[in-house]
Amino acid sequence: AAPLPPLLLPPLLLLGRPLLGAPGQGAGTWSRFARLPYPQDQLFLHDTFPDGFLWGAGSAAYQTEGGWRQGGKGASVWDTFAHRPATPPGSAPPAPAGGDVASDSYNNLFRDAEGLRRLGVSHYRFSLAWARLLPNGTAPLNPAGLAHYRRLLGRLRELGVEPVVTLYHWDLPQGLQDAFGGWASPVLPQLFRDYAELCFRHFGGQVRYWLTMDNPYVVAWHGYGTGRLPPGVQGGPRLGYRAAHHLLQAHAKVWHLYNDHFRPTQRGKVSIALSSHWIKPQRMTEKNIKECQKSLDFVLGWFAKPIFIDGDYPESMRSNLSSLLPEFSEVEKKYIKGTADFFALSFGATLSFQLLDSHMKFQQLESISLRQLLYWISSEYNNPQIFIVENSWFVSGSTKRDDAKYIYYLKKFIMETLKAIRYDGVNVFGYTVWSLLDGFEWHRGYSIRRGLFYVDFQSHDKKLMPKSSVLFYQKLIEKNGFPPLPENQPLEGIFPCGFAWGIVDNYIQVDTTPAQFLDSNVYVWDVHQTKKLIKVDGVFTSKRKRHCVDFAVIRLQISLLQEMHVTHFHFSLKWSLILPLGNLSLINHTLVHYYQCFASELLRVNITPVVALWQPMAENQELPVSLAKYGAWENPETVQAFVEYAKFCFTNLGDHIKFWITMNEPSVKNLTYTAGHNLLKAHAKAWHLYDKEFRRSQKGKISIALQADWVEPACPFSRNDQEVADRILEFDIGWLAEPIFGNGDYPQVMRAWLHRRNSVDLYNFHLPYFSEDEKKLIQGSFDFFALSHYTTTLVGWEKEDALKYDHYLEVQMINDITWLHSPDRAAVVPWGLRKLLKWVKSKYGDVPIYVMANGIDDDQNMVHDKLRVYYIQNYINEALKAHTLDNVNLQGYFVYSFNDKTAPKYGLYSYVANQYEPKPSMKHYREIIDNNGFPGPESPELLCPEEVASCLECHFFRTRKSLLAFVSFIFVAFIVTIFFITYYSKRVKRRYK
């Protein structure tokens, strides 16, 4: 073969590489990552990989080749293992069985190469089937097998794809198992050397990356210890450790063979693909960290330490296993030490959570943090150059083309690799996704899929069909990572004058306990004995009229709101307490007076009350018991009861409240179609009532507030997923929004979907119809669009996880594991708010919009309040983008929630030991309010006139400040004059006495 051009790679350390790593240095990994700044370190990193970074895909011979009897191939231990009877007699075996046919890559070499070309990868990792080249494991050579791999290498050469070749990927020739006992025999290392020499001679001119074997842990432990995998020998730990001993010797022999005889001419590199899990301590104690270190020693260190450090097993294995672990002589240690030109790492579904025995975890917690594993390897093994030669996760075997779960795991792993390079200084130079195409997944058979390309195993031609992950990986390779995009950058700017900055409390704290000043009793202080006040029986003072200042709780809440600098405060009334019987026959006048006082006190300090008439809560949906008992919103009588209640509130509170919400966040998840129908009519009637009878005198505004979380297609390239997302948005938001803000009727998507489900699946979900008069009543019954937004959800159409699949709407909920999540697992997705606001504008026109609630939970830990600081900062910034860049008519933004007492874990004020304390997030929100957004050097200075909230009682005084000053002066002068007259008159009287 013609000489190969130089590798476009960073220089690799070869012979003479200083092996200075000290065992145990990786133990600092856990404490280091525990100290990293939160949430900044967990944010998505928009950056690219170093120039020359290698992107590839991989496969293994037994998983994909098939053709198990073609071209003179011999049987492997996997062929034998898969052909053993695994089902009771008389039952049909699963088809196809094992890897007999699999993806049929043996007969579709150019098909696979076309997949590589489409991806644009720089390398392709594949394995040679030992039994295809040497049917019995030793000579003679099989010409058909030799020709097959030469054709494959030739095609890769034509495409400019670098081959990364594994000599042995678990498929040991059955002849060697039968004749010698496989890797349990000391003969195998020399036979493996002979096989490798054949491969180097025939293929070495075209291959510069060799891997001697894949995941020796699985081969040794489960092939010869537990017997879970081929050859299925249940030899116990002793035989498992002996097999591993021979595997290490075999690897070292092959490395020295290449180094001594082939490297000078072929200029390649040789390593071994080592697989590992990641483990984290149950608690951050020194003992648990030692156990985590031991877990990695027993799995990865078992093979890595002899090769990368000193030629011997980890000390933790030596001290725990005593005579079970074979010994290396000093000569063998020197022979094994340093026999890898780079660190080839395999990480993913094959070992993690599947083939790792529970006792290997040492009572600690398994995790899938690739980044921390990379840092541990770098620390433990002297910062080697790392080549990730296998990584991905899996999807269900029934998943076809839209493999969203696979994409988001891939995204997570690649992101962690990027962070390891950019943040942690780990030397990673290549990444290999597993695998190129669907195949036989070892002990999982065909129950899962790991390929970028879909293969229909029942078809004859086995065509490759690209999944959504192909498009994801293809674009990632083109961009060499995740380069920053303009929409990801924060925007500098400010909101307009009059923008409503608010805070939410579901229900204000109500305490109608009378103040001491209203007590008409007379008391005497017993200063000599009890030191207490003693009531004097039969003696009373005159009663005075109640005043709003008598409610101490109101003063406290108002002072906290003032401290926050908000302009608006949003809370809900309690229908069930104001009208306990659901009608005007019994009125809680004390509570009504309390609400009047609260609203007037808000206005006094220039905070606008935003009040909801009804908000559903768990108990009786916060309806009066008499209404909840008789069908709640299912009962049409509730509609009229709500209108009467609304009229009472407008009459008694309307002078103080100019910003009304009829219903706040009615939960569509818990709402029947009949209940929703009645709820819409009740809202519309209340709106028209206010519009006709109260608006002119009270000059307020009124609408409904809907919960509106964004829904994003899980696979952005999938038309099916987009259809699902559109459907969910209509069912979640459009159901109640379309009749009011749209055409007066339910979304056509809902009607069409329910008709289909009722006709095909014999469901009986009836969506009621509005009369023409009802449509006119409901359509346009709004003054603004109020929405509550908390998070974003990903949805797809492929059923992947039964627990997160909605059969009624045929939607699969998907989680992007690269997103930040709160302690309660709410996803933090700021851009979802901007998309939602744009969607509302596109659907319902240039309607004024208020974000009436937006917030995240914590766990009473100030660390997680840092997440809230990030949440508020970035959600408001996305709102600014919607307003500034998308011309959304955004009028206000409200944070949820006021305090932890009324909304535990969501408050900007903590509540501990009867004390309210501002969290850092409150102070951060206040700063944003004071700046009216995010002003930058080029932001124009905005001079807003001081806004004064409407207060009828205060209007007289505010418009006559000069008169008030004059009257005050006269009053003070009069008091002083009286004082002096009295004082001097007394002095005169004393003088005459």
Tab-separated table of N, CA and C in Angstrom, residues 607-728:
chain	number	residue	atom	x	y	z
A	607	ILE	N	-48.584	50.379	45.228
A	607	ILE	CA	-48.507	49.030	44.654
A	607	ILE	C	-49.898	48.656	44.161
A	608	THR	N	-50.009	48.269	42.914
A	608	THR	CA	-51.299	47.955	42.307
A	608	THR	C	-51.716	46.530	42.661
A	609	PRO	N	-52.875	46.353	43.275
A	609	PRO	CA	-53.347	44.984	43.540
A	609	PRO	C	-53.894	44.347	42.272
A	610	VAL	N	-53.477	43.128	42.023
A	610	VAL	CA	-53.981	42.337	40.894
A	610	VAL	C	-54.681	41.131	41.515
A	611	VAL	N	-55.984	41.050	41.373
A	611	VAL	CA	-56.759	40.126	42.193
A	611	VAL	C	-57.540	39.141	41.326
A	612	ALA	N	-57.388	37.849	41.658
A	612	ALA	CA	-58.143	36.793	40.984
A	612	ALA	C	-59.363	36.439	41.821
A	613	LEU	N	-60.494	36.297	41.172
A	613	LEU	CA	-61.710	35.916	41.873
A	613	LEU	C	-61.674	34.473	42.341
A	614	TRP	N	-61.049	33.623	41.523
A	614	TRP	CA	-61.038	32.186	41.868
A	614	TRP	C	-59.762	31.552	41.349
A	615	GLN	N	-59.168	30.718	42.199
A	615	GLN	CA	-58.016	29.914	41.798
A	615	GLN	C	-58.219	28.514	42.346
A	616	PRO	N	-58.191	27.503	41.484
A	616	PRO	CA	-58.443	26.139	41.979
A	616	PRO	C	-57.312	25.651	42.872
A	617	MET	N	-57.697	25.084	44.000
A	617	MET	CA	-56.738	24.447	44.897
A	617	MET	C	-57.222	23.027	45.157
A	618	ALA	N	-56.410	22.264	45.865
A	618	ALA	CA	-56.681	20.838	46.021
A	618	ALA	C	-58.028	20.575	46.690
A	619	GLU	N	-58.318	21.254	47.794
A	619	GLU	CA	-59.531	20.955	48.549
A	619	GLU	C	-60.744	21.631	47.913
A	620	ASN	N	-61.651	20.825	47.379
A	620	ASN	CA	-62.894	21.320	46.776
A	620	ASN	C	-62.650	22.333	45.658
A	621	GLN	N	-61.480	22.322	45.066
A	621	GLN	CA	-61.117	23.277	44.013
A	621	GLN	C	-61.285	24.725	44.467
A	622	GLU	N	-61.293	24.958	45.792
A	622	GLU	CA	-61.501	26.278	46.392
A	622	GLU	C	-62.879	26.845	46.054
A	623	LEU	N	-63.833	25.936	45.859
A	623	LEU	CA	-65.229	26.331	45.661
A	623	LEU	C	-65.962	26.233	46.991
A	624	PRO	N	-67.022	27.012	47.193
A	624	PRO	CA	-67.873	26.786	48.361
A	624	PRO	C	-68.331	25.330	48.404
A	625	VAL	N	-68.439	24.781	49.614
A	625	VAL	CA	-68.739	23.353	49.765
A	625	VAL	C	-70.033	22.969	49.064
A	626	SER	N	-71.027	23.841	49.160
A	626	SER	CA	-72.316	23.507	48.547
A	626	SER	C	-72.205	23.350	47.043
A	627	LEU	N	-71.293	24.115	46.414
A	627	LEU	CA	-71.092	23.985	44.963
A	627	LEU	C	-70.213	22.788	44.634
A	628	ALA	N	-69.171	22.588	45.433
A	628	ALA	CA	-68.266	21.462	45.184
A	628	ALA	C	-68.997	20.135	45.339
A	629	LYS	N	-69.946	20.089	46.269
A	629	LYS	CA	-70.659	18.841	46.554
A	629	LYS	C	-71.585	18.451	45.412
A	630	TYR	N	-72.095	19.429	44.714
A	630	TYR	CA	-73.071	19.152	43.667
A	630	TYR	C	-72.495	19.375	42.271
A	631	GLY	N	-71.330	18.793	42.015
A	631	GLY	CA	-70.801	18.751	40.661
A	631	GLY	C	-69.779	19.805	40.313
A	632	ALA	N	-69.574	20.772	41.204
A	632	ALA	CA	-68.584	21.827	40.940
A	632	ALA	C	-68.852	22.443	39.574
A	633	TRP	N	-67.823	22.521	38.724
A	633	TRP	CA	-68.006	23.162	37.417
A	633	TRP	C	-68.768	22.277	36.426
A	634	GLU	N	-69.005	21.043	36.782
A	634	GLU	CA	-69.857	20.195	35.937
A	634	GLU	C	-71.315	20.675	35.984
A	635	ASN	N	-71.661	21.342	37.069
A	635	ASN	CA	-73.036	21.802	37.282
A	635	ASN	C	-73.219	23.202	36.694
A	636	PRO	N	-74.144	23.394	35.767
A	636	PRO	CA	-74.352	24.724	35.167
A	636	PRO	C	-74.713	25.794	36.191
A	637	GLU	N	-75.279	25.388	37.333
A	637	GLU	CA	-75.643	26.373	38.345
A	637	GLU	C	-74.421	27.080	38.923
A	638	THR	N	-73.268	26.431	38.839
A	638	THR	CA	-72.039	27.063	39.328
A	638	THR	C	-71.712	28.306	38.514
A	639	VAL	N	-72.115	28.316	37.253
A	639	VAL	CA	-71.864	29.473	36.389
A	639	VAL	C	-72.546	30.704	36.967
A	640	GLN	N	-73.834	30.575	37.263
A	640	GLN	CA	-74.567	31.724	37.791
A	640	GLN	C	-74.077	32.095	39.187
A	641	ALA	N	-73.713	31.098	39.979
A	641	ALA	CA	-73.183	31.384	41.312
A	641	ALA	C	-71.895	32.192	41.217
A	642	PHE	N	-71.061	31.879	40.229
A	642	PHE	CA	-69.807	32.615	40.051
A	642	PHE	C	-70.092	34.067	39.645
A	643	VAL	N	-71.091	34.257	38.775
A	643	VAL	CA	-71.429	35.613	38.329
A	643	VAL	C	-71.910	36.450	39.517
A	644	GLU	N	-72.727	35.854	40.374
A	644	GLU	CA	-73.209	36.578	41.558
A	644	GLU	C	-72.043	36.926	42.480
A	645	TYR	N	-71.150	35.969	42.657
A	645	TYR	CA	-69.959	36.193	43.485
A	645	TYR	C	-69.099	37.301	42.885
A	646	ALA	N	-68.904	37.282	41.556
A	646	ALA	CA	-68.104	38.312	40.891
A	646	ALA	C	-68.738	39.692	41.090
A	647	LYS	N	-70.056	39.754	40.960
A	647	LYS	CA	-70.736	41.043	41.137
A	647	LYS	C	-70.551	41.567	42.554
A	648	PHE	N	-70.631	40.678	43.531
A	648	PHE	CA	-70.417	41.083	44.921
A	648	PHE	C	-69.006	41.652	45.101
A	649	CYS	N	-68.007	40.979	44.513
A	649	CYS	CA	-66.607	41.437	44.647
A	649	CYS	C	-66.399	42.769	43.937
A	650	PHE	N	-66.965	42.904	42.738
A	650	PHE	CA	-66.810	44.172	42.016
A	650	PHE	C	-67.436	45.316	42.824
A	651	THR	N	-68.579	45.034	43.426
A	651	THR	CA	-69.287	46.065	44.179
A	651	THR	C	-68.531	46.485	45.428
A	652	ASN	N	-67.990	45.516	46.159
A	652	ASN	CA	-67.389	45.794	47.459
A	652	ASN	C	-65.891	46.061	47.403
A	653	LEU	N	-65.231	45.613	46.342
A	653	LEU	CA	-63.775	45.781	46.269
A	653	LEU	C	-63.337	46.586	45.048
A	654	GLY	N	-64.237	46.835	44.148
A	654	GLY	CA	-63.875	47.440	42.868
A	654	GLY	C	-63.306	48.836	42.955
A	655	ASP	N	-63.646	49.577	44.043
A	655	ASP	CA	-63.071	50.911	44.188
A	655	ASP	C	-61.574	50.848	44.465
A	656	HIS	N	-61.114	49.737	44.974
A	656	HIS	CA	-59.701	49.582	45.313
A	656	HIS	C	-58.943	48.749	44.269
A	657	ILE	N	-59.658	47.911	43.556
A	657	ILE	CA	-59.005	46.954	42.648
A	657	ILE	C	-59.387	47.295	41.210
A	658	LYS	N	-58.364	47.558	40.410
A	658	LYS	CA	-58.578	47.938	39.009
A	658	LYS	C	-58.011	46.900	38.035
A	659	PHE	N	-57.516	45.799	38.568
A	659	PHE	CA	-56.839	44.796	37.742
A	659	PHE	C	-57.366	43.436	38.208
A	660	TRP	N	-58.339	42.906	37.435
A	660	TRP	CA	-59.034	41.687	37.849
A	660	TRP	C	-58.649	40.491	36.974
A	661	ILE	N	-58.600	39.323	37.611
A	661	ILE	CA	-58.489	38.035	36.927
A	661	ILE	C	-59.724	37.238	37.322
A	662	THR	N	-60.472	36.770	36.368
A	662	THR	CA	-61.674	35.994	36.716
A	662	THR	C	-61.284	34.644	37.307
A	663	MET	N	-60.492	33.882	36.554
A	663	MET	CA	-60.016	32.579	37.006
A	663	MET	C	-58.513	32.514	36.815
A	664	ASN	N	-57.828	32.083	37.833
A	664	ASN	CA	-56.373	32.038	37.778
A	664	ASN	C	-55.887	30.595	37.655
A	665	GLU	N	-55.257	30.286	36.538
A	665	GLU	CA	-54.657	28.979	36.284
A	665	GLU	C	-55.625	27.811	36.458
A	666	PRO	N	-56.789	27.817	35.789
A	666	PRO	CA	-57.615	26.601	35.831
A	666	PRO	C	-56.838	25.440	35.217
A	667	SER	N	-56.727	24.349	35.937
A	667	SER	CA	-55.875	23.238	35.510
A	667	SER	C	-56.578	22.373	34.478
A	668	VAL	N	-56.112	22.428	33.253
A	668	VAL	CA	-56.739	21.624	32.196
A	668	VAL	C	-56.465	20.136	32.401
A	669	LYS	N	-55.439	19.796	33.175
A	669	LYS	CA	-55.140	18.384	33.429
A	669	LYS	C	-56.245	17.736	34.253
A	670	ASN	N	-56.913	18.546	35.091
A	670	ASN	CA	-57.933	18.004	35.986
A	670	ASN	C	-59.334	18.482	35.625
A	671	LEU	N	-59.504	18.930	34.404
A	671	LEU	CA	-60.765	19.539	33.992
A	671	LEU	C	-61.445	18.656	32.945
A	672	THR	N	-62.708	18.329	33.187
A	672	THR	CA	-63.465	17.626	32.153
A	672	THR	C	-63.894	18.626	31.090
A	673	TYR	N	-64.306	18.109	29.944
A	673	TYR	CA	-64.730	19.010	28.870
A	673	TYR	C	-65.997	19.776	29.253
A	674	THR	N	-66.886	19.128	29.994
A	674	THR	CA	-68.097	19.822	30.443
A	674	THR	C	-67.749	20.921	31.436
A	675	ALA	N	-66.844	20.612	32.360
A	675	ALA	CA	-66.440	21.614	33.341
A	675	ALA	C	-65.767	22.793	32.657
A	676	GLY	N	-64.910	22.520	31.705
A	676	GLY	CA	-64.252	23.593	30.967
A	676	GLY	C	-65.248	24.452	30.209
A	677	HIS	N	-66.274	23.804	29.684
A	677	HIS	CA	-67.328	24.512	28.947
A	677	HIS	C	-68.033	25.512	29.862
A	678	ASN	N	-68.411	25.056	31.034
A	678	ASN	CA	-69.096	25.934	31.989
A	678	ASN	C	-68.170	27.014	32.529
A	679	LEU	N	-66.929	26.655	32.726
A	679	LEU	CA	-65.960	27.630	33.230
A	679	LEU	C	-65.797	28.790	32.255
A	680	LEU	N	-65.732	28.474	30.971
A	680	LEU	CA	-65.604	29.528	29.962
A	680	LEU	C	-66.821	30.447	29.960
A	681	LYS	N	-68.008	29.859	30.097
A	681	LYS	CA	-69.219	30.684	30.130
A	681	LYS	C	-69.252	31.564	31.369
A	682	ALA	N	-68.805	31.023	32.489
A	682	ALA	CA	-68.779	31.815	33.720
A	682	ALA	C	-67.817	32.991	33.589
A	683	HIS	N	-66.653	32.721	33.021
A	683	HIS	CA	-65.686	33.807	32.800
A	683	HIS	C	-66.295	34.890	31.914
A	684	ALA	N	-66.880	34.478	30.808
A	684	ALA	CA	-67.404	35.449	29.841
A	684	ALA	C	-68.522	36.289	30.468
A	685	LYS	N	-69.377	35.654	31.227
A	685	LYS	CA	-70.476	36.402	31.857
A	685	LYS	C	-69.937	37.389	32.891
A	686	ALA	N	-68.919	36.975	33.649
A	686	ALA	CA	-68.320	37.891	34.622
A	686	ALA	C	-67.652	39.059	33.910
A	687	TRP	N	-67.005	38.773	32.796
A	687	TRP	CA	-66.338	39.847	32.037
A	687	TRP	C	-67.380	40.848	31.526
A	688	HIS	N	-68.449	40.349	30.931
A	688	HIS	CA	-69.489	41.248	30.407
A	688	HIS	C	-70.177	42.011	31.532
A	689	LEU	N	-70.356	41.380	32.673
A	689	LEU	CA	-70.926	42.069	33.826
A	689	LEU	C	-70.065	43.275	34.193
A	690	TYR	N	-68.753	43.060	34.290
A	690	TYR	CA	-67.857	44.160	34.641
A	690	TYR	C	-67.872	45.229	33.553
A	691	ASP	N	-67.862	44.761	32.307
A	691	ASP	CA	-67.799	45.695	31.184
A	691	ASP	C	-69.033	46.613	31.144
A	692	LYS	N	-70.203	46.078	31.454
A	692	LYS	CA	-71.442	46.855	31.340
A	692	LYS	C	-71.747	47.673	32.592
A	693	GLU	N	-71.472	47.117	33.781
A	693	GLU	CA	-71.942	47.748	35.004
A	693	GLU	C	-70.850	48.419	35.836
A	694	PHE	N	-69.599	48.090	35.620
A	694	PHE	CA	-68.581	48.590	36.538
A	694	PHE	C	-67.416	49.308	35.855
A	695	ARG	N	-67.155	48.985	34.610
A	695	ARG	CA	-65.942	49.520	33.981
A	695	ARG	C	-65.955	51.051	33.940
A	696	ARG	N	-67.083	51.630	33.581
A	696	ARG	CA	-67.138	53.085	33.411
A	696	ARG	C	-66.826	53.806	34.721
A	697	SER	N	-67.340	53.298	35.833
A	697	SER	CA	-67.120	53.981	37.113
A	697	SER	C	-65.794	53.585	37.764
A	698	GLN	N	-65.423	52.329	37.614
A	698	GLN	CA	-64.221	51.862	38.315
A	698	GLN	C	-62.969	51.935	37.457
A	699	LYS	N	-63.165	51.997	36.142
A	699	LYS	CA	-62.043	52.183	35.206
A	699	LYS	C	-60.950	51.116	35.381
A	700	GLY	N	-61.388	49.863	35.492
A	700	GLY	CA	-60.430	48.770	35.632
A	700	GLY	C	-60.350	47.921	34.383
A	701	LYS	N	-59.610	46.837	34.482
A	701	LYS	CA	-59.500	45.885	33.372
A	701	LYS	C	-59.601	44.477	33.935
A	702	ILE	N	-59.987	43.526	33.065
A	702	ILE	CA	-60.290	42.187	33.542
A	702	ILE	C	-60.026	41.162	32.439
A	703	SER	N	-59.525	39.992	32.846
A	703	SER	CA	-59.297	38.903	31.894
A	703	SER	C	-59.168	37.601	32.671
A	704	ILE	N	-58.719	36.543	31.988
A	704	ILE	CA	-58.495	35.234	32.592
A	704	ILE	C	-57.000	34.937	32.516
A	705	ALA	N	-56.465	34.216	33.492
A	705	ALA	CA	-55.039	33.844	33.487
A	705	ALA	C	-54.909	32.341	33.272
A	706	LEU	N	-54.203	31.940	32.218
A	706	LEU	CA	-54.064	30.538	31.849
A	706	LEU	C	-52.647	30.046	32.118
A	707	GLN	N	-52.549	28.804	32.577
A	707	GLN	CA	-51.218	28.212	32.698
A	707	GLN	C	-50.746	27.820	31.306
A	708	ALA	N	-49.532	28.230	30.975
A	708	ALA	CA	-49.053	28.053	29.604
A	708	ALA	C	-47.570	27.705	29.615
A	709	ASP	N	-47.281	26.451	29.849
A	709	ASP	CA	-45.903	25.987	29.687
A	709	ASP	C	-45.663	25.672	28.213
A	710	TRP	N	-44.431	25.896	27.794
A	710	TRP	CA	-44.126	25.673	26.378
A	710	TRP	C	-43.930	24.189	26.109
A	711	VAL	N	-44.261	23.778	24.887
A	711	VAL	CA	-44.103	22.396	24.445
A	711	VAL	C	-43.271	22.410	23.179
A	712	GLU	N	-42.170	21.686	23.213
A	712	GLU	CA	-41.217	21.674	22.103
A	712	GLU	C	-41.128	20.274	21.516
A	713	PRO	N	-41.073	20.136	20.183
A	713	PRO	CA	-40.874	18.794	19.615
A	713	PRO	C	-39.533	18.220	20.041
A	714	ALA	N	-39.541	16.982	20.524
A	714	ALA	CA	-38.312	16.365	21.033
A	714	ALA	C	-37.263	16.235	19.939
A	715	CYS	N	-37.692	15.839	18.760
A	715	CYS	CA	-36.789	15.791	17.602
A	715	CYS	C	-37.097	17.004	16.727
A	716	PRO	N	-36.237	17.982	16.737
A	716	PRO	CA	-36.547	19.205	15.982
A	716	PRO	C	-36.655	18.974	14.485
A	717	PHE	N	-36.147	17.839	13.995
A	717	PHE	CA	-36.178	17.568	12.556
A	717	PHE	C	-37.392	16.717	12.160
A	718	SER	N	-38.214	16.346	13.156
A	718	SER	CA	-39.299	15.396	12.903
A	718	SER	C	-40.630	16.101	12.707
A	719	ARG	N	-41.265	15.852	11.592
A	719	ARG	CA	-42.590	16.426	11.339
A	719	ARG	C	-43.621	15.811	12.289
A	720	ASN	N	-43.460	14.520	12.584
A	720	ASN	CA	-44.389	13.863	13.505
A	720	ASN	C	-44.318	14.483	14.896
A	721	ASP	N	-43.106	14.734	15.362
A	721	ASP	CA	-42.957	15.343	16.682
A	721	ASP	C	-43.518	16.760	16.700
A	722	GLN	N	-43.372	17.485	15.602
A	722	GLN	CA	-43.923	18.832	15.524
A	722	GLN	C	-45.450	18.793	15.594
A	723	GLU	N	-46.042	17.812	14.940
A	723	GLU	CA	-47.494	17.666	15.006
A	723	GLU	C	-47.953	17.367	16.427
A	724	VAL	N	-47.204	16.551	17.129
A	724	VAL	CA	-47.546	16.239	18.518
A	724	VAL	C	-47.450	17.499	19.372
A	725	ALA	N	-46.380	18.262	19.207
A	725	ALA	CA	-46.209	19.497	19.988
A	725	ALA	C	-47.355	20.469	19.719
A	726	ASP	N	-47.729	20.619	18.460
A	726	ASP	CA	-48.841	21.511	18.117
A	726	ASP	C	-50.141	21.029	18.770
A	727	ARG	N	-50.336	19.725	18.771
A	727	ARG	CA	-51.554	19.170	19.359
A	727	ARG	C	-51.609	19.426	20.870
A	728	ILE	N	-50.493	19.240	21.542
A	728	ILE	CA	-50.463	19.435	22.993
A	728	ILE	C	-50.674	20.906	23.339
